[in-house]
mmCIF file with all atom_site columns, C-alpha atoms and ligand atoms in Angstrom:
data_model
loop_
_atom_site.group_PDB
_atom_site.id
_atom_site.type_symbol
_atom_site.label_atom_id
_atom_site.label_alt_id
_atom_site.label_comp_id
_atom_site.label_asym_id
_atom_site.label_entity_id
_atom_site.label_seq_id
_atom_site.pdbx_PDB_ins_code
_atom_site.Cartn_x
_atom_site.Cartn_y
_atom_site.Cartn_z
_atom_site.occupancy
_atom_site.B_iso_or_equiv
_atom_site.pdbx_formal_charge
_atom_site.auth_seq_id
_atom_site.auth_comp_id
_atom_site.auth_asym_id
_atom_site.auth_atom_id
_atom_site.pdbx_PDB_model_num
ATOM   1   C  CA  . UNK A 1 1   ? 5.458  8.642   -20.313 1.00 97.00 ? 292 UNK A CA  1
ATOM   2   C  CA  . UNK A 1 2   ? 8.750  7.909   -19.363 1.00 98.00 ? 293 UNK A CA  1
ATOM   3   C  CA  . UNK A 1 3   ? 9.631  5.152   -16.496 1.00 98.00 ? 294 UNK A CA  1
ATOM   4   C  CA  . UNK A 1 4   ? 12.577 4.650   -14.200 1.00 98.00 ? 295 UNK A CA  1
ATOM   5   C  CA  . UNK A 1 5   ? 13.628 2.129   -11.776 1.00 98.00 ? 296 UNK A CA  1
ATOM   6   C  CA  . UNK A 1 6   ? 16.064 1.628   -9.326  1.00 98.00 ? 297 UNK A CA  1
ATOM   7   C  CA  . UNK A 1 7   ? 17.146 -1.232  -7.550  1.00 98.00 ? 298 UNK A CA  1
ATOM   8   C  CA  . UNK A 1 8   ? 19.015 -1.180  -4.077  1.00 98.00 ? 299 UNK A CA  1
ATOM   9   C  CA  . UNK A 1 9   ? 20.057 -3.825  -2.084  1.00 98.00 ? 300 UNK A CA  1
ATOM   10  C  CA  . UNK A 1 10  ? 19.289 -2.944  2.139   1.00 98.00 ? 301 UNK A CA  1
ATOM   11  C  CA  . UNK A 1 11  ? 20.936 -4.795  5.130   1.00 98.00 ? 302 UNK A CA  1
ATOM   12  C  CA  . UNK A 1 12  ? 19.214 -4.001  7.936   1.00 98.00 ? 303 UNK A CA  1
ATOM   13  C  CA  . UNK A 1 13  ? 17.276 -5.772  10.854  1.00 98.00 ? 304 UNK A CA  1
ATOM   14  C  CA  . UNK A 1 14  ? 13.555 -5.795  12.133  1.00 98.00 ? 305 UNK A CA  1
ATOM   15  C  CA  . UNK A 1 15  ? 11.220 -8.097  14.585  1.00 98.00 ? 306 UNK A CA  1
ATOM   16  C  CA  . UNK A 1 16  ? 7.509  -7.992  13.644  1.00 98.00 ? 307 UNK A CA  1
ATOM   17  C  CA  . UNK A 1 17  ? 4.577  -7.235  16.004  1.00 96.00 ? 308 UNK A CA  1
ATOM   18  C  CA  . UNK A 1 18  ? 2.805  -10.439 15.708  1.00 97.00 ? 309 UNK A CA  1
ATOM   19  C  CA  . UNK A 1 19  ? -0.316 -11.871 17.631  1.00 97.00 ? 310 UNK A CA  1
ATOM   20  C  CA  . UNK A 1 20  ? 0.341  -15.483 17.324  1.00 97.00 ? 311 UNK A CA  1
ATOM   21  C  CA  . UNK A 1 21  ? 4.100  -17.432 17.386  1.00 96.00 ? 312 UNK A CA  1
ATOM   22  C  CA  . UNK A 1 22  ? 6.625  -16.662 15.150  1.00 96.00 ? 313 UNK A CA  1
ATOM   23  C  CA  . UNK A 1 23  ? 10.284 -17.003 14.590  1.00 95.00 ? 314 UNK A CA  1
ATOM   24  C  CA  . UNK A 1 24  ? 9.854  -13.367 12.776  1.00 95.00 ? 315 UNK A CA  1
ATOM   25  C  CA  . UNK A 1 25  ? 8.898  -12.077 16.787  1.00 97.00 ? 316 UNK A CA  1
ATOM   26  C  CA  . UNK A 1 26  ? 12.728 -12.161 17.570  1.00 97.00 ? 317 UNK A CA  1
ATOM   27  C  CA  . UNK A 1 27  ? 15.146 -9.488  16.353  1.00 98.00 ? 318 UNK A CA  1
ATOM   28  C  CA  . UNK A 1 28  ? 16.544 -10.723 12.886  1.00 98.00 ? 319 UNK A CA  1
ATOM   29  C  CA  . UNK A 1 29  ? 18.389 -9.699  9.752   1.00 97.00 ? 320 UNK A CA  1
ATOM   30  C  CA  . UNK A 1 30  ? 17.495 -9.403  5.954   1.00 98.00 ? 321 UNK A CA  1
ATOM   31  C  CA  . UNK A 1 31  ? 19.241 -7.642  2.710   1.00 98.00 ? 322 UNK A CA  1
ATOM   32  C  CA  . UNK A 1 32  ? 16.301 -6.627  1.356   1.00 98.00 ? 323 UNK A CA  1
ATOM   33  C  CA  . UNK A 1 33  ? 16.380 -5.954  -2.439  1.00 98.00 ? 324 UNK A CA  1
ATOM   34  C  CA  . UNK A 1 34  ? 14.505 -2.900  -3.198  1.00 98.00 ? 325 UNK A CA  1
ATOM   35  C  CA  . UNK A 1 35  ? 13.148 -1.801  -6.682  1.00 98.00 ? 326 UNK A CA  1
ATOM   36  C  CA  . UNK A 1 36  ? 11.576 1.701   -6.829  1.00 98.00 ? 327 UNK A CA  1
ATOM   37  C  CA  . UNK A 1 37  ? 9.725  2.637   -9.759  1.00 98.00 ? 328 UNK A CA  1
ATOM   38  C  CA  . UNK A 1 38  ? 8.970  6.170   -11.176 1.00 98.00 ? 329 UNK A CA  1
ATOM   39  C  CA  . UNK A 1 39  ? 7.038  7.807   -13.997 1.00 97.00 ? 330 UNK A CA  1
ATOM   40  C  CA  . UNK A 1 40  ? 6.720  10.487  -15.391 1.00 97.00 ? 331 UNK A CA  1
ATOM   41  C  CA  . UNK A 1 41  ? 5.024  12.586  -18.388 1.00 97.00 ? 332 UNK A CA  1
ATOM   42  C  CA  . UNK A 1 42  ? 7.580  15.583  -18.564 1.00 97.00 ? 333 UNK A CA  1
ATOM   43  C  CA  . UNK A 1 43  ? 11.324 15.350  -17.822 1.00 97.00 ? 334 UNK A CA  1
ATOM   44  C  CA  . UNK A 1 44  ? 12.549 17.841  -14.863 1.00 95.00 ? 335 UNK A CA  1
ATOM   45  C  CA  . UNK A 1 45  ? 15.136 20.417  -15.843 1.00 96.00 ? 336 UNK A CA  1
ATOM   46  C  CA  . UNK A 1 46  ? 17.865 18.158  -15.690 1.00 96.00 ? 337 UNK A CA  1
ATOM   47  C  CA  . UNK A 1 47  ? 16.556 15.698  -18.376 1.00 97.00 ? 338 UNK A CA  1
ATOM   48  C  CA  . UNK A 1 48  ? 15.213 13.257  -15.565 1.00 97.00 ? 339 UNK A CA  1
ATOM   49  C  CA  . UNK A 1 49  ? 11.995 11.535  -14.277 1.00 98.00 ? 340 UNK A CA  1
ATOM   50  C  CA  . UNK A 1 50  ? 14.129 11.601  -10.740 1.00 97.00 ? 341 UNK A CA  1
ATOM   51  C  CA  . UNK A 1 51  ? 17.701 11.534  -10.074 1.00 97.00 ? 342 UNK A CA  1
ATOM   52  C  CA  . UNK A 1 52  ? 18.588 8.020   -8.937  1.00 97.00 ? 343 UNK A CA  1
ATOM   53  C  CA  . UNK A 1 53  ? 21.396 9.345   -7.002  1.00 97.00 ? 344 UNK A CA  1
ATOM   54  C  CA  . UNK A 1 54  ? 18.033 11.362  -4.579  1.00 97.00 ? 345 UNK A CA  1
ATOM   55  C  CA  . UNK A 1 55  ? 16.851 7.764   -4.452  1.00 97.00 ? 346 UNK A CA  1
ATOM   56  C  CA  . UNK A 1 56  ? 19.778 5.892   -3.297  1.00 98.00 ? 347 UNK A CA  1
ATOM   57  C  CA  . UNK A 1 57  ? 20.272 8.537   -0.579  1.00 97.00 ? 348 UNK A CA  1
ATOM   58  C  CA  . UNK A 1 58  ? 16.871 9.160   0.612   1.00 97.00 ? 349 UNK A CA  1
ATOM   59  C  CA  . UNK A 1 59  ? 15.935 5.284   0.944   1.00 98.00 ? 350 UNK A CA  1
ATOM   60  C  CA  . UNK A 1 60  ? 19.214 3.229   1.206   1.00 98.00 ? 351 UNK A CA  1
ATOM   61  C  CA  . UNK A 1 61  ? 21.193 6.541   2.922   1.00 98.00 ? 352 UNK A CA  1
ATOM   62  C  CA  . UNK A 1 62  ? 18.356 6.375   5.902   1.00 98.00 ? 353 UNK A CA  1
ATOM   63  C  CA  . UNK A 1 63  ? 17.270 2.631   6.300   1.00 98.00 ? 354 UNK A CA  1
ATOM   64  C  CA  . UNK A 1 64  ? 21.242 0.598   5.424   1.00 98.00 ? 355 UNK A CA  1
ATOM   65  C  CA  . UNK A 1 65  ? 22.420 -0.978  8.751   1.00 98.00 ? 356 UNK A CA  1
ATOM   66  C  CA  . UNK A 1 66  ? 19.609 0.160   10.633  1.00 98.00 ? 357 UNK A CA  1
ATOM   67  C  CA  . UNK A 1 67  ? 16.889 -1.356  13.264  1.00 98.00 ? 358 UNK A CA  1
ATOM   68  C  CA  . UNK A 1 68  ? 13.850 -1.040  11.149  1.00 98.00 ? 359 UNK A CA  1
ATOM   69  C  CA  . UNK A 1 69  ? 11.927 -1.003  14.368  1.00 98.00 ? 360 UNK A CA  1
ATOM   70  C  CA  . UNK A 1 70  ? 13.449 2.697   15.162  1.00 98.00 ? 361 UNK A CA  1
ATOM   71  C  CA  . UNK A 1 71  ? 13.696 4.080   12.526  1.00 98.00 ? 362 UNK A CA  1
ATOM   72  C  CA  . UNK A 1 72  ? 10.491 3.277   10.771  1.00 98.00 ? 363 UNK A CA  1
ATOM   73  C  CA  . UNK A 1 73  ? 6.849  4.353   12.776  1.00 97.00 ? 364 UNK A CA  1
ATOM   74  C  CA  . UNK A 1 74  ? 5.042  1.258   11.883  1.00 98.00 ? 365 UNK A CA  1
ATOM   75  C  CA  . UNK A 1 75  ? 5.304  -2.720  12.443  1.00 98.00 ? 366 UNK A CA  1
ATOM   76  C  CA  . UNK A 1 76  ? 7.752  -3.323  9.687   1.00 98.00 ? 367 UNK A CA  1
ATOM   77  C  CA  . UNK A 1 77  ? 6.716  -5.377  7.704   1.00 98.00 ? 368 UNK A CA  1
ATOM   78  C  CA  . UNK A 1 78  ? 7.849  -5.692  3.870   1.00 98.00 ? 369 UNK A CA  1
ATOM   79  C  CA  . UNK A 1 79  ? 4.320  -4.254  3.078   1.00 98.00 ? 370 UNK A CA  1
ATOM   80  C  CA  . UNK A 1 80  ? 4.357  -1.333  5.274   1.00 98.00 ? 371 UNK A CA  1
ATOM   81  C  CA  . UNK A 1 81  ? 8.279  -1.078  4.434   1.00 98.00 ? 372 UNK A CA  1
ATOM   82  C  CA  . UNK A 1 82  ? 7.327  -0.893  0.544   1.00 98.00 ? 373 UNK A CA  1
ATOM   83  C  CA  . UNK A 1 83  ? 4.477  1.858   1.070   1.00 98.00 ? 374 UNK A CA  1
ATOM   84  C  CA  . UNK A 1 84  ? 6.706  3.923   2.887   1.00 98.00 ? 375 UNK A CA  1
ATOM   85  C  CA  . UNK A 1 85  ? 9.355  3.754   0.419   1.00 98.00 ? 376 UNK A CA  1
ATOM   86  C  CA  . UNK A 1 86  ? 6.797  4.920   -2.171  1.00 98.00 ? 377 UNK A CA  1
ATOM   87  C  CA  . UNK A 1 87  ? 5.770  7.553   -0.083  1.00 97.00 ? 378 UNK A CA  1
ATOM   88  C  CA  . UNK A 1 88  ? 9.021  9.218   0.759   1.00 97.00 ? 379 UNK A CA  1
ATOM   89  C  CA  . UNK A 1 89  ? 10.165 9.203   -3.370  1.00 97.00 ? 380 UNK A CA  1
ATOM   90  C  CA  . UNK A 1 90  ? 9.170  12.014  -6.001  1.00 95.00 ? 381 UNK A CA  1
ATOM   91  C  CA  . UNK A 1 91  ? 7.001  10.291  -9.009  1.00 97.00 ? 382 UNK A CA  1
ATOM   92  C  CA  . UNK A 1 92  ? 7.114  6.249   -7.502  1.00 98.00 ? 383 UNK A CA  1
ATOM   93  C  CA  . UNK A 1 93  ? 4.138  4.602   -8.297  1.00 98.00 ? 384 UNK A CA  1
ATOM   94  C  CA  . UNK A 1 94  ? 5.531  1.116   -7.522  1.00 98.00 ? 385 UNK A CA  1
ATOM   95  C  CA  . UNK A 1 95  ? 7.923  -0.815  -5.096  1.00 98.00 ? 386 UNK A CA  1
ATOM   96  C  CA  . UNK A 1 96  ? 9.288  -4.110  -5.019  1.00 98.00 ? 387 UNK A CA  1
ATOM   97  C  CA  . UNK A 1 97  ? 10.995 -5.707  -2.095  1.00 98.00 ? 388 UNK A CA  1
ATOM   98  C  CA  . UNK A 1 98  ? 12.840 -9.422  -2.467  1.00 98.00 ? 389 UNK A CA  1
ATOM   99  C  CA  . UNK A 1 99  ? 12.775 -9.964  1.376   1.00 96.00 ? 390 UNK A CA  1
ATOM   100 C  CA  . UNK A 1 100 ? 14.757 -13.529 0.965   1.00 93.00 ? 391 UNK A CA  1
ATOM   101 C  CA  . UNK A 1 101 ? 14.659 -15.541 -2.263  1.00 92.00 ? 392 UNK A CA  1
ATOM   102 C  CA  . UNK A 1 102 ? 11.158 -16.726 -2.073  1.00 95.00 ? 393 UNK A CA  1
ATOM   103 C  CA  . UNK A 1 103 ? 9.384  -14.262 -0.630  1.00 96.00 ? 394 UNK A CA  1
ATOM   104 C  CA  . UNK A 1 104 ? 8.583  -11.148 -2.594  1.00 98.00 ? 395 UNK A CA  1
ATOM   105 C  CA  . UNK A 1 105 ? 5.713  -7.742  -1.994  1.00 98.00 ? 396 UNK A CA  1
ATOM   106 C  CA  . UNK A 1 106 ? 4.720  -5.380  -4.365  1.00 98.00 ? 397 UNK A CA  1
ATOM   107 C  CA  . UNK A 1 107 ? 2.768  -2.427  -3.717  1.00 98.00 ? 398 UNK A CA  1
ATOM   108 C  CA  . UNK A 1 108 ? 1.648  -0.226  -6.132  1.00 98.00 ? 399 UNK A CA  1
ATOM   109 C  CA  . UNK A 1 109 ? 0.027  3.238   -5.177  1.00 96.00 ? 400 UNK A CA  1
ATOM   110 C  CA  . UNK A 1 110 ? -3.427 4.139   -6.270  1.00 88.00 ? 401 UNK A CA  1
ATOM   111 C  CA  . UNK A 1 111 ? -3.953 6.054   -9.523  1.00 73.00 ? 402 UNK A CA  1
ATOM   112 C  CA  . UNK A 1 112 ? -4.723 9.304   -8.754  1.00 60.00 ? 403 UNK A CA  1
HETATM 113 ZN ZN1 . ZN  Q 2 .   ? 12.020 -10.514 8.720   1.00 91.80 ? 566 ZN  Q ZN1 1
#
């Protein structure tokens, strides 16, 4: 098995849908630092498990400098930010997102 990762830091801003007070209701700003994770049993024809080039442009290419709450179809929140992530990339089985120093997610996607 062969495993990748990729890491990718993402300014961009968000406000959460929240039922209860929080500073996080307002519009605000993060870099988010992004790991994406691939495997892989059999190289593609190009010697890869996925190019990390794809990667950089499908994630940070669509989310970088954006409002989160546009461009994303869900409250977004780290968790729902890093499923997403996972979802949109060819082989990722696992993503990490360092939303500020102390606060990290990981989701990792069901064995199949
Ligand atoms: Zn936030």
């Amino acid at each position: 098995m062969y495993y990748v990762s990729k890491q990718m830091e993402i300014a961009g801003s968000h406000r959460l849908e929240l039922p209860y007070e929080s500073k996080c209701r307002q519009l605000h700003g993060h870099n988010w630092i992004v790991t994406v994770h691939c495997k892989a049993k059999e190289l593609n024809a190009e010697g890869m498990v996925v190019d990390f080039k794809h990667i950089k442009d499908k994630i940070h290419g669509y989310l970088d400098h954006g409002n989160f709450n546009e461009l994303l179809p869900f409250n977004p929140t780290a968790e729902n930010i890093a499923r997403w992530i996972c979802e949109q990339v060819e082989h990722c089985y696992r993503v990490d997102i360092e939303e500020s120093r102390n606060n990290h997610v990981t989701y990792i996607k069901d064995e199949e």
